Coordinates of C-alpha atoms and ligand atoms in Angstrom, one line a residue:
M295 CA -35.6 -24.6 143.9
K296 CA -34.9 -22.9 140.5
T297 CA -36.6 -23.3 137.1
A298 CA -34.4 -25.2 135.0
R299 CA -32.7 -23.1 132.2
D300 CA -30.0 -24.2 130.0
P301 CA -26.5 -22.1 130.9
R302 CA -24.4 -20.8 128.7
V303 CA -20.8 -22.8 128.4
L304 CA -17.9 -21.5 126.6
I305 CA -15.5 -24.2 126.0
I306 CA -11.8 -22.8 125.2
G307 CA -10.0 -24.7 123.0
A308 CA -10.9 -27.2 119.6
G309 CA -8.9 -30.0 120.2
M310 CA -9.6 -33.4 121.5
S311 CA -10.8 -32.2 124.7
G312 CA -12.9 -29.2 123.5
L313 CA -14.9 -31.2 121.4
L314 CA -15.7 -33.8 123.7
M315 CA -17.0 -31.7 125.7
A316 CA -19.2 -30.2 123.3
I317 CA -20.4 -33.8 122.2
K318 CA -21.5 -34.7 125.5
L319 CA -23.8 -31.3 125.4
I320 CA -24.7 -32.0 123.0
E321 CA -25.9 -35.4 123.9
A322 CA -27.0 -33.9 127.2
G323 CA -29.4 -31.5 125.5
F324 CA -27.8 -28.1 126.1
R325 CA -27.5 -25.8 123.4
N326 CA -26.5 -22.8 124.6
F327 CA -22.6 -23.3 124.7
Q328 CA -19.7 -22.1 122.0
I329 CA -16.3 -23.5 121.0
V330 CA -13.6 -21.2 120.9
D331 CA -10.2 -21.4 119.4
K332 CA -7.4 -19.3 118.8
A333 CA -6.0 -21.5 115.9
P334 CA -8.3 -21.2 111.9
E335 CA -9.0 -25.7 112.4
I336 CA -9.4 -27.8 115.3
G337 CA -7.1 -30.5 116.6
G338 CA -4.9 -29.0 118.7
T339 CA -2.2 -30.5 120.2
W340 CA -2.4 -32.6 116.9
R341 CA -3.0 -29.8 114.3
E342 CA 0.4 -28.5 115.8
N343 CA 2.8 -30.9 116.4
T344 CA 4.1 -32.2 111.9
Y345 CA 7.6 -33.4 113.0
P346 CA 8.2 -36.3 111.4
G347 CA 7.6 -39.1 112.8
I348 CA 4.9 -38.0 114.7
G349 CA 2.5 -40.4 116.2
C350 CA 1.3 -41.3 119.4
D351 CA 2.7 -44.4 121.3
V352 CA -0.7 -45.1 122.9
A353 CA -2.9 -47.8 120.9
A354 CA -4.9 -46.5 118.0
H355 CA -8.4 -48.6 119.6
Y356 CA -7.3 -46.6 122.5
Y357 CA -6.5 -43.4 122.0
T358 CA -10.1 -43.0 120.1
Y359 CA -13.5 -41.7 121.7
Q360 CA -15.3 -44.3 123.6
G361 CA -18.7 -43.2 121.1
V362 CA -17.3 -42.7 118.2
P363 CA -14.8 -45.6 117.2
N364 CA -12.9 -45.6 114.5
P365 CA -12.4 -49.2 112.0
D366 CA -9.9 -47.6 109.9
W367 CA -6.9 -47.1 111.5
S368 CA -4.2 -48.1 110.0
T369 CA -1.5 -48.7 112.8
R370 CA -2.1 -50.2 115.9
L371 CA 0.2 -46.5 117.0
P372 CA -1.6 -44.3 115.6
Q373 CA 0.2 -41.6 113.3
G374 CA -0.6 -37.9 114.2
A375 CA -1.8 -36.6 110.6
E376 CA -4.4 -40.0 110.9
I377 CA -5.4 -38.9 114.2
Q378 CA -5.7 -35.5 113.2
Q379 CA -8.4 -36.9 110.0
Y380 CA -10.0 -38.6 112.9
L381 CA -10.5 -35.5 114.9
L382 CA -12.0 -34.1 111.8
G383 CA -14.5 -36.5 110.8
V384 CA -15.6 -36.4 114.2
V385 CA -16.9 -32.5 114.2
E386 CA -18.0 -33.6 110.6
Q387 CA -19.9 -36.8 112.1
H388 CA -20.7 -34.4 115.1
D389 CA -21.7 -31.2 113.4
L390 CA -19.4 -29.6 115.5
R391 CA -17.8 -26.9 113.2
R392 CA -21.3 -24.3 113.3
H393 CA -20.4 -24.5 117.4
I394 CA -17.0 -23.2 116.7
A395 CA -15.2 -19.9 116.5
F396 CA -11.9 -20.4 115.1
N397 CA -8.8 -17.2 115.7
R398 CA -10.4 -16.2 119.0
E399 CA -7.9 -16.0 121.5
V400 CA -9.2 -16.2 124.9
A401 CA -7.1 -13.3 127.6
G402 CA -8.9 -13.1 130.2
A403 CA -12.1 -13.9 132.1
D404 CA -13.7 -11.6 135.3
H405 CA -16.6 -13.2 137.3
D406 CA -18.6 -10.6 139.1
G407 CA -20.9 -13.5 141.6
R408 CA -23.1 -14.4 138.5
S409 CA -21.5 -15.4 135.4
W410 CA -18.7 -14.6 133.3
T411 CA -17.1 -12.1 131.3
V412 CA -14.7 -13.5 129.3
R413 CA -12.4 -11.1 127.5
F414 CA -11.0 -11.6 123.9
K415 CA -7.6 -10.5 122.4
D416 CA -9.4 -8.8 120.0
G417 CA -10.9 -6.9 122.4
E418 CA -14.6 -8.4 122.4
V419 CA -16.2 -9.6 125.5
Q420 CA -19.3 -12.7 125.6
R421 CA -20.8 -13.8 128.8
A422 CA -20.9 -16.9 130.2
D423 CA -22.2 -18.8 133.1
F424 CA -19.7 -21.5 132.4
V425 CA -16.1 -21.2 131.2
V426 CA -14.3 -25.2 130.7
A427 CA -10.5 -24.4 129.4
C428 CA -10.0 -27.5 127.6
C429 CA -6.1 -26.1 126.4
G430 CA -4.0 -29.3 126.0
L431 CA -1.7 -30.0 128.7
L432 CA 1.8 -29.9 126.7
H433 CA 1.2 -26.5 124.3
H434 CA 4.0 -24.4 125.7
P435 CA 6.8 -25.6 123.6
R436 CA 10.2 -25.0 126.2
Y437 CA 13.5 -23.4 124.3
P438 CA 16.8 -24.4 125.9
D439 CA 18.4 -22.0 127.7
I440 CA 21.4 -22.3 125.7
P441 CA 23.7 -19.7 125.5
G442 CA 24.1 -18.7 122.0
L443 CA 20.6 -20.2 120.3
K444 CA 20.2 -16.6 118.9
D445 CA 24.1 -16.7 116.9
F446 CA 22.6 -19.9 115.0
Q447 CA 23.0 -18.9 111.6
G448 CA 20.8 -22.5 110.3
A449 CA 17.4 -23.0 110.4
M450 CA 16.2 -24.0 114.3
F451 CA 12.7 -24.8 115.2
H452 CA 11.5 -26.3 117.7
S453 CA 9.0 -29.4 117.2
A454 CA 6.0 -28.5 117.6
R455 CA 7.0 -25.5 115.4
W456 CA 8.2 -27.9 112.1
D457 CA 9.5 -26.2 109.8
H458 CA 8.6 -27.4 106.5
S459 CA 9.7 -25.7 103.8
V460 CA 13.6 -26.3 105.1
P461 CA 15.2 -28.8 102.9
L462 CA 16.7 -31.6 105.2
D463 CA 17.7 -34.2 102.4
G464 CA 22.1 -34.1 102.1
K465 CA 22.3 -31.3 104.9
R466 CA 23.9 -31.7 108.7
V467 CA 21.1 -32.3 110.6
G468 CA 20.8 -31.4 114.8
V469 CA 18.1 -32.7 117.2
I470 CA 18.4 -31.4 120.6
G471 CA 16.7 -33.7 123.4
T472 CA 15.9 -37.7 123.1
G473 CA 12.6 -37.6 125.4
S474 CA 9.0 -39.4 123.3
T475 CA 9.5 -36.3 120.7
G476 CA 12.7 -36.5 119.8
A477 CA 13.2 -40.7 119.3
Q478 CA 10.5 -40.0 117.1
I479 CA 12.4 -37.3 115.2
I480 CA 15.3 -39.5 115.0
S481 CA 14.1 -42.7 114.4
K482 CA 12.6 -40.7 111.4
L483 CA 15.2 -38.7 110.0
A484 CA 18.0 -41.6 110.6
Q485 CA 16.2 -43.6 107.3
R486 CA 17.1 -40.1 105.5
P487 CA 19.5 -39.4 102.9
L488 CA 20.4 -36.7 105.6
Q489 CA 23.7 -36.7 108.0
L490 CA 21.9 -36.6 111.9
K491 CA 24.1 -35.9 115.0
V492 CA 21.6 -35.9 118.2
F493 CA 22.6 -34.7 121.0
Q494 CA 21.3 -36.5 124.2
R495 CA 21.9 -35.0 128.0
T496 CA 20.1 -37.9 130.1
P497 CA 19.6 -41.7 128.3
Q498 CA 16.2 -42.6 128.0
W499 CA 14.7 -46.1 128.9
I500 CA 13.0 -47.2 125.9
F501 CA 9.9 -49.8 126.0
P502 CA 9.6 -51.8 122.6
L503 CA 6.2 -51.2 122.5
P504 CA 5.5 -52.9 118.5
D505 CA 3.7 -51.6 116.0
R506 CA 2.0 -53.3 113.0
R507 CA -0.5 -52.1 110.0
Y508 CA -3.7 -53.1 110.3
S509 CA -5.6 -55.8 107.1
G510 CA -8.2 -55.0 104.9
L511 CA -9.9 -57.8 107.0
E512 CA -9.4 -56.6 110.0
K513 CA -10.6 -53.1 109.1
S514 CA -14.4 -54.0 107.2
L515 CA -15.2 -56.6 110.4
L516 CA -14.7 -53.8 112.5
R517 CA -16.8 -51.8 110.2
L518 CA -19.7 -54.6 110.2
F519 CA -19.5 -55.3 114.0
P520 CA -18.5 -52.0 116.0
W521 CA -19.2 -54.0 118.9
I522 CA -15.5 -56.2 118.2
A523 CA -14.0 -51.9 118.7
R524 CA -15.7 -51.2 121.8
I525 CA -14.0 -54.7 123.4
I526 CA -10.2 -53.8 122.0
H527 CA -10.7 -50.4 123.3
H528 CA -11.3 -52.2 126.7
S529 CA -8.5 -54.3 126.6
Y530 CA -6.3 -51.7 125.2
R531 CA -7.7 -49.3 128.9
V532 CA -7.1 -52.7 131.1
A533 CA -3.8 -53.5 129.5
F534 CA -2.2 -49.6 129.7
E535 CA -4.1 -49.2 133.1
N536 CA -3.1 -52.3 134.4
L537 CA 1.0 -52.4 133.0
F538 CA 2.0 -48.7 132.5
A539 CA 0.3 -47.2 134.8
A540 CA -0.1 -49.7 137.3
A541 CA 3.9 -49.9 137.2
V542 CA 4.8 -46.0 138.0
I543 CA 2.5 -45.6 141.3
K544 CA 3.7 -48.2 144.1
P545 CA 7.0 -51.4 143.6
C546 CA 4.9 -54.1 142.3
W547 CA 5.5 -57.2 139.3
Q548 CA 4.3 -54.7 136.3
R549 CA 6.8 -52.3 137.7
R550 CA 9.9 -55.0 137.3
L551 CA 8.5 -56.5 133.7
M552 CA 9.0 -53.4 132.5
S553 CA 11.8 -52.7 134.1
R554 CA 13.4 -56.2 132.6
L555 CA 12.3 -55.7 128.8
C556 CA 14.1 -51.8 128.8
K557 CA 17.0 -53.4 129.9
W558 CA 17.0 -56.3 127.8
N559 CA 15.8 -53.5 124.5
L560 CA 19.4 -52.0 125.4
T561 CA 20.3 -55.4 124.6
K562 CA 19.8 -54.8 121.1
V563 CA 22.2 -52.0 120.7
K564 CA 25.5 -53.9 120.0
D565 CA 28.6 -51.4 120.2
P566 CA 28.7 -51.9 123.8
V567 CA 30.7 -48.3 124.5
L568 CA 27.0 -46.7 122.3
R569 CA 25.1 -49.1 124.3
Q570 CA 27.1 -47.6 127.5
K571 CA 25.9 -43.5 125.9
L572 CA 22.6 -45.2 126.2
T573 CA 22.0 -46.4 129.7
P574 CA 20.3 -44.4 132.1
D575 CA 21.3 -44.4 135.7
F576 CA 17.8 -44.6 137.4
E577 CA 15.1 -46.7 136.8
P578 CA 12.4 -47.1 133.8
L579 CA 9.6 -45.1 134.0
C580 CA 10.5 -42.5 136.4
K581 CA 11.0 -40.4 133.5
R582 CA 8.2 -40.8 131.1
L583 CA 8.8 -43.8 129.0
V584 CA 9.9 -43.6 125.2
M585 CA 7.9 -46.2 123.2
S586 CA 9.5 -47.2 120.9
T587 CA 10.6 -50.2 118.2
E588 CA 12.6 -48.0 115.7
F589 CA 15.7 -45.9 118.5
Y590 CA 17.6 -48.6 118.3
P591 CA 17.7 -49.2 115.0
A592 CA 18.5 -45.5 114.0
I593 CA 21.1 -44.4 116.8
Q594 CA 22.6 -47.3 115.1
R595 CA 23.1 -46.3 111.8
P596 CA 26.2 -45.0 110.0
N597 CA 24.8 -42.0 109.2
V598 CA 23.7 -41.2 113.1
Q599 CA 26.3 -40.0 115.1
L600 CA 25.4 -39.7 119.4
I601 CA 26.7 -37.2 120.7
V602 CA 26.6 -37.2 125.2
D603 CA 29.1 -34.5 125.8
D604 CA 27.0 -31.5 127.6
I605 CA 26.6 -28.8 125.3
D606 CA 28.6 -25.3 126.5
H607 CA 27.0 -23.1 123.6
I608 CA 25.1 -22.6 120.1
A609 CA 27.4 -20.7 117.8
A610 CA 27.1 -19.8 114.1
R611 CA 27.8 -23.1 112.2
G612 CA 27.1 -25.8 115.3
V613 CA 26.7 -26.9 118.6
V614 CA 29.5 -26.5 121.1
T615 CA 30.2 -28.7 123.6
K616 CA 32.0 -28.7 126.7
D617 CA 34.8 -30.1 125.2
G618 CA 35.3 -27.2 122.9
V619 CA 34.3 -29.5 120.0
L620 CA 31.8 -27.5 117.3
H621 CA 29.9 -29.7 115.8
E622 CA 28.5 -28.3 112.6
V623 CA 24.7 -28.5 111.3
D624 CA 23.0 -27.0 109.0
V625 CA 19.8 -27.2 110.6
L626 CA 18.7 -27.2 114.2
A627 CA 15.4 -29.0 115.6
L628 CA 14.8 -28.4 119.2
A629 CA 12.7 -31.6 120.6
T630 CA 13.5 -30.1 124.0
G631 CA 9.6 -30.6 125.2
F632 CA 7.2 -28.3 126.8
D633 CA 5.5 -26.0 129.7
A634 CA 3.7 -28.8 131.7
H635 CA 2.8 -26.8 134.7
A636 CA 1.0 -24.0 132.9
Y637 CA -2.0 -25.7 131.9
F638 CA -4.7 -23.0 130.2
R639 CA -2.6 -19.8 131.4
P640 CA -1.5 -17.0 130.5
L641 CA -5.2 -16.3 130.3
E642 CA -6.2 -14.8 133.8
L643 CA -8.9 -15.6 135.7
R644 CA -10.2 -12.5 138.4
N645 CA -13.1 -13.7 141.1
A646 CA -15.3 -11.5 142.3
Q647 CA -13.5 -11.0 145.7
G648 CA -10.9 -9.6 143.1
Q649 CA -8.5 -12.2 143.4
T650 CA -6.3 -13.4 140.7
L651 CA -5.6 -17.3 139.2
S652 CA -2.0 -16.3 139.5
E653 CA -2.6 -15.1 143.0
A654 CA -4.2 -18.4 143.7
W655 CA -1.5 -20.5 142.2
K656 CA 1.3 -18.5 143.8
D657 CA 3.2 -21.7 145.5
G658 CA 2.0 -23.8 142.2
P659 CA -1.3 -25.5 140.6
Y660 CA -3.6 -27.4 142.6
A661 CA -7.4 -28.0 142.1
L662 CA -10.3 -30.1 143.1
R663 CA -10.1 -33.7 141.7
T664 CA -8.0 -32.4 139.0
V665 CA -10.9 -29.9 136.8
A666 CA -11.6 -27.0 139.8
V667 CA -9.9 -24.1 141.8
P668 CA -11.4 -22.8 144.7
G669 CA -12.8 -19.0 144.6
F670 CA -13.2 -19.4 141.0
P671 CA -16.7 -20.4 140.7
N672 CA -18.1 -22.2 137.4
F673 CA -14.6 -22.2 135.9
F674 CA -13.5 -26.1 135.1
F675 CA -10.9 -27.3 132.9
T676 CA -9.3 -30.8 131.4
L677 CA -5.6 -32.1 132.0
G678 CA -5.9 -30.3 135.4
P679 CA -3.0 -30.6 138.4
Q680 CA -2.9 -33.7 139.3
S681 CA -4.7 -35.3 136.4
P682 CA -3.4 -39.1 135.1
I683 CA -0.9 -38.2 132.3
G684 CA 2.4 -39.9 130.4
N685 CA 1.6 -43.2 130.2
F686 CA -2.2 -43.2 129.8
S687 CA -4.8 -42.4 127.2
A688 CA -5.4 -38.7 127.7
I689 CA -9.0 -39.1 125.7
S690 CA -10.0 -41.7 127.9
I691 CA -8.7 -39.0 131.0
S692 CA -10.6 -36.2 129.8
E693 CA -13.7 -38.7 129.1
T694 CA -13.5 -39.5 132.9
Q695 CA -13.0 -35.7 133.6
I696 CA -15.6 -34.3 131.0
H697 CA -17.8 -36.5 132.9
Y698 CA -17.7 -35.1 136.4
I699 CA -18.1 -31.5 135.2
L700 CA -21.2 -31.9 132.7
R701 CA -22.8 -33.8 136.1
C702 CA -21.9 -30.2 138.2
I703 CA -23.3 -28.2 134.5
E704 CA -26.2 -30.2 135.5
L705 CA -26.5 -28.7 139.0
V706 CA -27.0 -25.7 137.3
R707 CA -29.5 -26.5 134.6
S708 CA -31.2 -28.2 137.2
G709 CA -31.8 -25.5 139.6
R710 CA -30.3 -26.7 142.1
C711 CA -27.8 -23.9 142.1
Q712 CA -26.1 -21.5 140.3
T713 CA -22.8 -21.1 140.6
L714 CA -20.2 -23.7 142.2
S715 CA -16.9 -23.5 143.1
P716 CA -15.2 -26.0 145.4
K717 CA -14.2 -25.8 149.4
A718 CA -10.5 -25.0 150.0
E719 CA -10.8 -27.6 153.0
A720 CA -12.0 -30.4 150.4
T721 CA -9.3 -29.4 148.1
D722 CA -6.8 -29.2 150.8
R723 CA -8.0 -32.8 151.3
F724 CA -7.9 -33.8 148.3
N725 CA -4.1 -33.3 147.5
A726 CA -2.9 -34.3 151.1
W727 CA -4.2 -37.6 149.9
I728 CA -2.5 -37.0 146.3
R729 CA 0.9 -36.1 148.0
S730 CA 0.4 -38.8 150.8
A731 CA 0.6 -41.3 148.1
M732 CA 4.0 -39.6 146.0
P733 CA 6.6 -41.5 148.4
D734 CA 5.8 -44.6 146.4
T735 CA 5.7 -43.5 143.2
I736 CA 9.1 -44.2 140.7
W737 CA 8.8 -40.1 139.6
V738 CA 10.4 -40.1 143.4
T739 CA 13.1 -42.1 142.4
G740 CA 15.8 -39.7 141.6
C741 CA 15.8 -38.2 137.9
R742 CA 14.9 -35.2 136.0
N743 CA 11.5 -35.2 135.1
W744 CA 8.4 -33.2 133.4
Y745 CA 6.0 -34.3 136.0
M746 CA 7.5 -32.6 138.8
S747 CA 6.6 -29.3 140.1
K748 CA 8.3 -26.8 142.2
N749 CA 7.0 -27.9 144.8
G750 CA 8.5 -31.1 144.3
V751 CA 5.6 -32.8 144.0
P752 CA 4.9 -34.5 141.0
S753 CA 1.4 -33.3 138.8
A754 CA 0.2 -36.9 137.8
W755 CA -2.3 -38.9 139.4
P756 CA -0.8 -41.6 142.0
F757 CA -3.1 -44.1 141.8
S758 CA -5.0 -46.6 139.5
G759 CA -7.4 -45.7 136.5
A760 CA -10.4 -47.1 138.3
R761 CA -9.5 -45.0 140.9
F762 CA -9.4 -42.0 138.7
R763 CA -13.3 -42.4 137.5
R764 CA -14.3 -43.6 140.9
E765 CA -13.4 -39.9 142.3
L766 CA -14.7 -38.6 139.2
R767 CA -18.0 -40.1 138.9
E768 CA -20.3 -37.9 140.5
P769 CA -20.1 -34.2 142.3
D770 CA -20.4 -34.0 145.8
L771 CA -22.4 -30.9 147.0
A772 CA -20.4 -31.0 150.0
E773 CA -17.3 -29.8 148.0
F774 CA -18.4 -27.5 146.6
E775 CA -19.5 -23.6 147.6
T776 CA -22.8 -23.4 146.0
A777 CA -25.0 -19.8 145.2
A778 CA -28.2 -19.9 144.2
Ligands
NAP1021 P1 10.3 -34.2 127.0 O1 10.2 -35.9 127.3 O2 10.4 -33.4 128.1 O3 12.3 -34.6 126.0 C1 12.8 -33.6 126.3 C2 14.0 -33.6 126.2 O4 15.0 -32.6 125.7 C3 15.0 -34.2 127.2 O5 15.5 -35.0 126.4 C4 16.0 -32.9 127.6 O6 16.9 -33.7 128.4 C5 16.2 -32.5 126.6 N1 16.4 -30.9 126.7 C6 15.9 -30.1 127.2 N2 16.5 -29.2 127.8 C7 17.9 -29.3 127.3 C8 18.6 -28.5 127.3 N3 19.2 -27.4 127.6 N4 19.7 -29.1 126.7 C9 20.1 -30.1 125.8 N5 19.3 -31.4 126.3 C10 17.6 -30.6 126.7 O7 9.6 -33.9 125.9 P2 9.3 -34.6 124.7 O8 10.3 -35.6 124.2 O9 8.5 -33.6 123.6 O10 8.2 -35.1 125.4 C11 7.1 -34.7 125.9 C12 6.0 -35.6 126.6 O11 4.4 -35.6 125.1 C13 6.1 -36.8 127.0 O12 6.8 -37.1 127.5 C14 4.7 -37.2 126.4 O13 4.2 -37.5 127.4 C15 4.3 -36.5 124.6 N6 4.9 -36.7 124.1 C16 4.3 -37.8 123.8 C17 4.5 -39.3 122.4 C18 3.2 -40.0 122.2 O14 3.1 -41.3 121.1 N7 2.4 -40.0 122.8 C19 5.3 -38.5 121.2 C20 6.0 -37.5 121.8 C21 5.2 -36.8 123.1 P3 17.0 -34.0 130.3 O15 16.1 -35.5 130.4 O16 17.9 -34.1 130.2 O17 16.3 -33.7 130.7

């Protein structure tokens, strides 16, 4: 056995997962690590997305690191700015800023059989024993392939690149897309003095998850007795995993209950013609469920128009639908989603045999236990292929993955090996097991959803949250190629 040593770890991304990776490394006694981020500030998705109405539809006390409770959440469902504030507070609390290099974009990394040489866009290089990509899942805006986008003469931006310098009040504002993001934007903008034109390609089921403000007394109690926050965290996890997450896995009472509640919620739309336009022709949860008590009231307001005719093209003054009507708008917001299958790319990896990650993933992304790819030693990632996503807390999922990754790094620190990379057979076995569970899931019941990969297999976790934690409790060295 070799002498123990502190491997050098490079974390890519100072968002929710990257910060947690750093905290866990510190807690485990690692000092030789750095986080790099292409942006000038921490936060990832919560720094980048600032559209009106941005929030998280996972309960705040569950969308919180287990070890860093926050007694000050002001509402059950946290607003985006408040999550960013929480993350900034975590950085100060754990003195993480000194470990972060901002404005450092990684272009790629090459492995020579022993360690990684990481290449930055500015031409610099750095050596690392481990690279952990914590780049988030939904960070490549997907612009719609609608003809004429460039012809539009008003202001136009993607939801993830909201231009706050553009005035909206008194204007005609178009929103394309009615997913989770579109629903939040529409709910907020409808309350403002403007004309809102909503372009819906596919209606969504809306689950009425109620929000509420926390009182001063509740916050004081949480501050005095942090164990209450732990109980609330646990209770929300049990509730979310046993309702939303369980409902997607296979036909069960949770699926029927969710379905009934969504259908009941739709009855709040009083005008039958409007209700018909908003009625999906697929099962609730097939697409990622939109959670909102505000969307239906918003869409029924007199300043809001729902347009369901297919878009033909964008013209200089607005959106032209297939029926030939020009819907004039001054501002156009594209709430058209993200490329959910890019993961940490365009970052390119090359291993000692000269194989690139693009070559390894030419038939689609795959991983061992959602966190590593065969042939790429000591490279790990969070929220990778087949991760539990959608109606889970992404923080909770990252916690499980980071626990596993840390255990792998500890194997090297303890001298058990110098490098480890997943065995192809173990990875194939894992993915075959996942694929075998897909036919029961709601994602394959006939709708267009962003979980679906090009090869027709949803990139999501078809088992319970508890099963995910069990599968990632401890790395099994028999699943890895190791080198001393
Ligand atoms: P999304 O769910 O992919 O929705 C994109 C929307 O744009 C859909 O309505 C889609 O219609 C429409 N669209 C795309 N291309 C179009 C085109 N060419 N013409 C017309 N319409 C087009 O994206 P998202 O709303 O940004 O949400 C993505 C994910 O982010 C969510 O599912 C969720 O996981 C996460 N998110 C979470 C929260 C939260 O509160 N936790 C908030 C926002 C986002 P089709 O349905 O027909 O494809």
